[in-house]
């Protein structure tokens, strides 16, 4: 199939297909007498694999390392090792994101809840001081809990 047909069938732009070919992710297409690229069905499979791998968080270098020249001859051990490594990276990222979410939630809570009799200026100064001291919204990978428990929500 020609590059336009491959682009339409795969949902990948022709320019992206040429890029993948230049980067070694797709084998060089056969050239017709008129110079047009001619792709086989393996190219469609490879494009699907590349897109799925990118969606899973793999870089192009990682994808290149696991895509064999012949799709019928996968490097089993290498593939499993890279897949397990990516799962571990995703787990670590999920943990960091969970801590970041808790820290941001603590910061939101500290901003929304003022102590009894505390005006907006005093509340903002308290929150800023807590941020400076690392009590709220920390970035060191640990969960941060505000020192003062919120008493009431004020509008």
PDB file of C-alpha atoms in Angstrom:
ATOM      1  CA  UNK A   1       0.000   0.000   0.000  1.00  0.00           C
ATOM      2  CA  UNK A   2       1.114   3.569  -0.635  1.00  0.00           C
ATOM      3  CA  UNK A   3       1.936   5.957   2.199  1.00  0.00           C
ATOM      4  CA  UNK A   4      -1.423   7.740   1.932  1.00  0.00           C
ATOM      5  CA  UNK A   5      -3.281   4.450   2.212  1.00  0.00           C
ATOM      6  CA  UNK A   6      -1.131   3.408   5.175  1.00  0.00           C
ATOM      7  CA  UNK A   7      -1.741   6.779   6.822  1.00  0.00           C
ATOM      8  CA  UNK A   8      -5.486   6.438   6.388  1.00  0.00           C
ATOM      9  CA  UNK A   9      -5.579   2.812   7.569  1.00  0.00           C
ATOM     10  CA  UNK A  10      -3.400   3.486  10.624  1.00  0.00           C
ATOM     11  CA  UNK A  11      -4.542   6.968  11.611  1.00  0.00           C
ATOM     12  CA  UNK A  12      -0.890   8.078  11.551  1.00  0.00           C
ATOM     13  CA  UNK A  13       0.043  11.091   9.411  1.00  0.00           C
ATOM     14  CA  UNK A  14       2.218  10.427   6.364  1.00  0.00           C
ATOM     15  CA  UNK A  15       4.858  12.790   7.745  1.00  0.00           C
ATOM     16  CA  UNK A  16       4.946  10.768  10.985  1.00  0.00           C
ATOM     17  CA  UNK A  17       5.296   7.535   8.988  1.00  0.00           C
ATOM     18  CA  UNK A  18       8.286   9.011   7.126  1.00  0.00           C
ATOM     19  CA  UNK A  19       9.732  10.110  10.484  1.00  0.00           C
ATOM     20  CA  UNK A  20       9.352   6.603  11.951  1.00  0.00           C
ATOM     21  CA  UNK A  21      11.040   5.198   8.862  1.00  0.00           C
ATOM     22  CA  UNK A  22      13.934   7.667   9.193  1.00  0.00           C
ATOM     23  CA  UNK A  23      14.250   6.795  12.903  1.00  0.00           C
ATOM     24  CA  UNK A  24      14.448   3.070  12.175  1.00  0.00           C
ATOM     25  CA  UNK A  25      11.101   2.174  13.731  1.00  0.00           C
ATOM     26  CA  UNK A  26       9.751   1.137  10.348  1.00  0.00           C
ATOM     27  CA  UNK A  27      11.882  -0.689   7.796  1.00  0.00           C
ATOM     28  CA  UNK A  28      12.608   1.279   4.647  1.00  0.00           C
ATOM     29  CA  UNK A  29       9.688   0.949   2.285  1.00  0.00           C
ATOM     30  CA  UNK A  30      10.135  -0.553  -1.141  1.00  0.00           C
ATOM     31  CA  UNK A  31      10.155   2.072  -3.875  1.00  0.00           C
ATOM     32  CA  UNK A  32       8.013   1.774  -6.960  1.00  0.00           C
ATOM     33  CA  UNK A  33       9.355   2.793 -10.373  1.00  0.00           C
ATOM     34  CA  UNK A  34       7.754   6.216  -9.920  1.00  0.00           C
ATOM     35  CA  UNK A  35       9.502   6.669  -6.534  1.00  0.00           C
ATOM     36  CA  UNK A  36       6.417   6.141  -4.399  1.00  0.00           C
ATOM     37  CA  UNK A  37       6.866   4.205  -1.178  1.00  0.00           C
ATOM     38  CA  UNK A  38       5.188   0.804  -1.044  1.00  0.00           C
ATOM     39  CA  UNK A  39       4.433  -0.646   2.409  1.00  0.00           C
ATOM     40  CA  UNK A  40       3.435  -4.175   3.359  1.00  0.00           C
ATOM     41  CA  UNK A  41       0.929  -5.256   6.017  1.00  0.00           C
ATOM     42  CA  UNK A  42       3.697  -5.477   8.637  1.00  0.00           C
ATOM     43  CA  UNK A  43       4.007  -1.680   8.466  1.00  0.00           C
ATOM     44  CA  UNK A  44       0.396  -1.341   9.624  1.00  0.00           C
ATOM     45  CA  UNK A  45       1.058  -3.736  12.509  1.00  0.00           C
ATOM     46  CA  UNK A  46       4.250  -1.874  13.452  1.00  0.00           C
ATOM     47  CA  UNK A  47       2.455   1.477  13.470  1.00  0.00           C
ATOM     48  CA  UNK A  48      -0.195   0.045  15.772  1.00  0.00           C
ATOM     49  CA  UNK A  49       2.492  -1.327  18.097  1.00  0.00           C
ATOM     50  CA  UNK A  50       4.371   1.993  18.087  1.00  0.00           C
ATOM     51  CA  UNK A  51       1.237   3.967  18.969  1.00  0.00           C
ATOM     52  CA  UNK A  52       0.253   1.554  21.736  1.00  0.00           C
ATOM     53  CA  UNK A  53       3.774   1.579  23.165  1.00  0.00           C
ATOM     54  CA  UNK A  54       3.861   5.391  23.143  1.00  0.00           C
ATOM     55  CA  UNK A  55       0.470   5.482  24.870  1.00  0.00           C
ATOM     56  CA  UNK A  56       1.914   3.159  27.525  1.00  0.00           C
ATOM     57  CA  UNK A  57       4.741   5.636  28.135  1.00  0.00           C
ATOM     58  CA  UNK A  58       7.567   4.103  26.112  1.00  0.00           C
ATOM     59  CA  UNK A  59      10.021   6.459  24.409  1.00  0.00           C
ATOM     60  CA  UNK A  60      10.936   5.995  20.768  1.00  0.00           C
ATOM     61  CA  UNK A  61      14.363   4.692  21.830  1.00  0.00           C
ATOM     62  CA  UNK A  62      12.709   2.096  24.068  1.00  0.00           C
ATOM     63  CA  UNK A  63      10.335   1.095  21.285  1.00  0.00           C
ATOM     64  CA  UNK A  64      13.213   0.773  18.839  1.00  0.00           C
ATOM     65  CA  UNK A  65      15.005  -1.518  21.300  1.00  0.00           C
ATOM     66  CA  UNK A  66      12.094  -3.947  21.574  1.00  0.00           C
ATOM     67  CA  UNK A  67      10.765  -3.934  17.996  1.00  0.00           C
ATOM     68  CA  UNK A  68      12.529  -6.742  16.137  1.00  0.00           C
ATOM     69  CA  UNK A  69      13.383  -6.487  12.430  1.00  0.00           C
ATOM     70  CA  UNK A  70      11.067  -9.474  11.894  1.00  0.00           C
ATOM     71  CA  UNK A  71       7.786  -9.276  13.800  1.00  0.00           C
ATOM     72  CA  UNK A  72       7.696 -13.067  13.958  1.00  0.00           C
ATOM     73  CA  UNK A  73      10.916 -13.161  16.025  1.00  0.00           C
ATOM     74  CA  UNK A  74      10.348 -11.175  19.227  1.00  0.00           C
ATOM     75  CA  UNK A  75      13.245 -11.024  21.701  1.00  0.00           C
ATOM     76  CA  UNK A  76      11.213 -12.623  24.500  1.00  0.00           C
ATOM     77  CA  UNK A  77      13.554 -11.900  27.438  1.00  0.00           C
ATOM     78  CA  UNK A  78      14.315  -8.336  26.342  1.00  0.00           C
ATOM     79  CA  UNK A  79      10.631  -7.619  25.822  1.00  0.00           C
ATOM     80  CA  UNK A  80       9.652  -8.953  29.250  1.00  0.00           C
ATOM     81  CA  UNK A  81      12.457  -7.027  30.948  1.00  0.00           C
ATOM     82  CA  UNK A  82      11.440  -3.736  29.311  1.00  0.00           C
ATOM     83  CA  UNK A  83       7.750  -4.293  30.057  1.00  0.00           C
ATOM     84  CA  UNK A  84       8.475  -5.030  33.718  1.00  0.00           C
ATOM     85  CA  UNK A  85      10.742  -1.990  33.956  1.00  0.00           C
ATOM     86  CA  UNK A  86       8.011   0.228  32.487  1.00  0.00           C
ATOM     87  CA  UNK A  87       5.457  -1.142  34.975  1.00  0.00           C
ATOM     88  CA  UNK A  88       7.884  -0.322  37.820  1.00  0.00           C
ATOM     89  CA  UNK A  89       8.347   3.220  36.440  1.00  0.00           C
ATOM     90  CA  UNK A  90       4.571   3.669  36.248  1.00  0.00           C
ATOM     91  CA  UNK A  91       4.183   2.411  39.841  1.00  0.00           C
ATOM     92  CA  UNK A  92       6.817   4.889  41.074  1.00  0.00           C
ATOM     93  CA  UNK A  93       5.153   7.727  39.166  1.00  0.00           C
ATOM     94  CA  UNK A  94       1.745   6.776  40.578  1.00  0.00           C
ATOM     95  CA  UNK A  95       3.156   6.938  44.117  1.00  0.00           C
ATOM     96  CA  UNK A  96       4.689  10.371  43.480  1.00  0.00           C
ATOM     97  CA  UNK A  97       1.432  11.615  41.978  1.00  0.00           C
ATOM     98  CA  UNK A  98      -0.545  10.318  44.968  1.00  0.00           C
ATOM     99  CA  UNK A  99       1.746  12.244  47.350  1.00  0.00           C
ATOM    100  CA  UNK A 100       1.451  15.369  45.182  1.00  0.00           C
ATOM    101  CA  UNK A 101      -2.333  15.056  45.190  1.00  0.00           C
ATOM    102  CA  UNK A 102      -2.437  14.726  48.990  1.00  0.00           C
ATOM    103  CA  UNK A 103      -0.142  17.750  49.362  1.00  0.00           C
ATOM    104  CA  UNK A 104      -2.247  19.862  47.028  1.00  0.00           C
ATOM    105  CA  UNK A 105      -5.426  18.745  48.788  1.00  0.00           C
ATOM    106  CA  UNK A 106      -3.867  19.774  52.119  1.00  0.00           C
ATOM    107  CA  UNK A 107      -2.983  23.152  50.643  1.00  0.00           C
ATOM    108  CA  UNK A 108      -6.522  23.631  49.309  1.00  0.00           C
ATOM    109  CA  UNK A 109      -7.932  22.622  52.689  1.00  0.00           C
ATOM    110  CA  UNK A 110      -5.646  25.068  54.509  1.00  0.00           C
ATOM    111  CA  UNK A 111      -6.691  27.877  52.176  1.00  0.00           C
ATOM    112  CA  UNK A 112     -10.416  27.117  52.364  1.00  0.00           C
ATOM    113  CA  UNK A 113     -10.614  26.648  56.143  1.00  0.00           C
ATOM    114  CA  UNK A 114      -9.761  29.550  58.388  1.00  0.00           C
ATOM    115  CA  UNK A 115      -9.542  29.406  62.120  1.00  0.00           C
ATOM    116  CA  UNK A 116     -12.290  31.057  64.172  1.00  0.00           C
ATOM    117  CA  UNK A 117     -11.836  34.822  64.083  1.00  0.00           C
ATOM    118  CA  UNK A 118      -9.050  34.665  61.482  1.00  0.00           C
ATOM    119  CA  UNK A 119      -9.392  37.163  58.634  1.00  0.00           C
ATOM    120  CA  UNK A 120      -8.294  36.499  55.042  1.00  0.00           C
ATOM    121  CA  UNK A 121      -4.956  38.307  55.414  1.00  0.00           C
ATOM    122  CA  UNK A 122      -4.025  36.388  58.558  1.00  0.00           C
ATOM    123  CA  UNK A 123      -5.151  33.115  56.965  1.00  0.00           C
ATOM    124  CA  UNK A 124      -3.065  33.728  53.848  1.00  0.00           C
ATOM    125  CA  UNK A 125      -0.032  34.599  55.987  1.00  0.00           C
ATOM    126  CA  UNK A 126      -0.518  31.395  58.006  1.00  0.00           C
ATOM    127  CA  UNK A 127      -0.777  29.291  54.850  1.00  0.00           C
ATOM    128  CA  UNK A 128       2.270  30.964  53.271  1.00  0.00           C
ATOM    129  CA  UNK A 129       4.294  30.431  56.441  1.00  0.00           C
ATOM    130  CA  UNK A 130       3.286  26.767  56.466  1.00  0.00           C
ATOM    131  CA  UNK A 131       4.352  26.419  52.836  1.00  0.00           C
ATOM    132  CA  UNK A 132       7.717  28.086  53.572  1.00  0.00           C
ATOM    133  CA  UNK A 133       8.272  25.759  56.528  1.00  0.00           C
ATOM    134  CA  UNK A 134       7.349  22.734  54.426  1.00  0.00           C
ATOM    135  CA  UNK A 135       4.289  21.910  56.501  1.00  0.00           C
ATOM    136  CA  UNK A 136       1.933  22.194  53.509  1.00  0.00           C
ATOM    137  CA  UNK A 137       2.465  21.394  49.844  1.00  0.00           C
ATOM    138  CA  UNK A 138       5.893  19.835  50.254  1.00  0.00           C
ATOM    139  CA  UNK A 139       7.921  18.725  47.273  1.00  0.00           C
ATOM    140  CA  UNK A 140      10.316  16.301  48.919  1.00  0.00           C
ATOM    141  CA  UNK A 141       8.246  13.209  48.170  1.00  0.00           C
ATOM    142  CA  UNK A 142       6.701  12.929  51.619  1.00  0.00           C
ATOM    143  CA  UNK A 143       3.152  13.623  52.626  1.00  0.00           C
ATOM    144  CA  UNK A 144       2.623  16.954  54.316  1.00  0.00           C
ATOM    145  CA  UNK A 145      -0.048  17.551  56.936  1.00  0.00           C
ATOM    146  CA  UNK A 146      -1.012  21.039  58.132  1.00  0.00           C
ATOM    147  CA  UNK A 147      -0.083  21.801  61.756  1.00  0.00           C
ATOM    148  CA  UNK A 148      -3.405  23.391  62.603  1.00  0.00           C
ATOM    149  CA  UNK A 149      -6.614  21.483  62.122  1.00  0.00           C
ATOM    150  CA  UNK A 150      -9.240  23.519  60.292  1.00  0.00           C
ATOM    151  CA  UNK A 151     -11.980  24.806  62.567  1.00  0.00           C
ATOM    152  CA  UNK A 152     -14.549  26.058  60.123  1.00  0.00           C
ATOM    153  CA  UNK A 153     -15.037  26.985  56.535  1.00  0.00           C
ATOM    154  CA  UNK A 154     -15.594  30.648  55.847  1.00  0.00           C
ATOM    155  CA  UNK A 155     -16.890  32.179  52.672  1.00  0.00           C
TER     156      UNK A 155
END
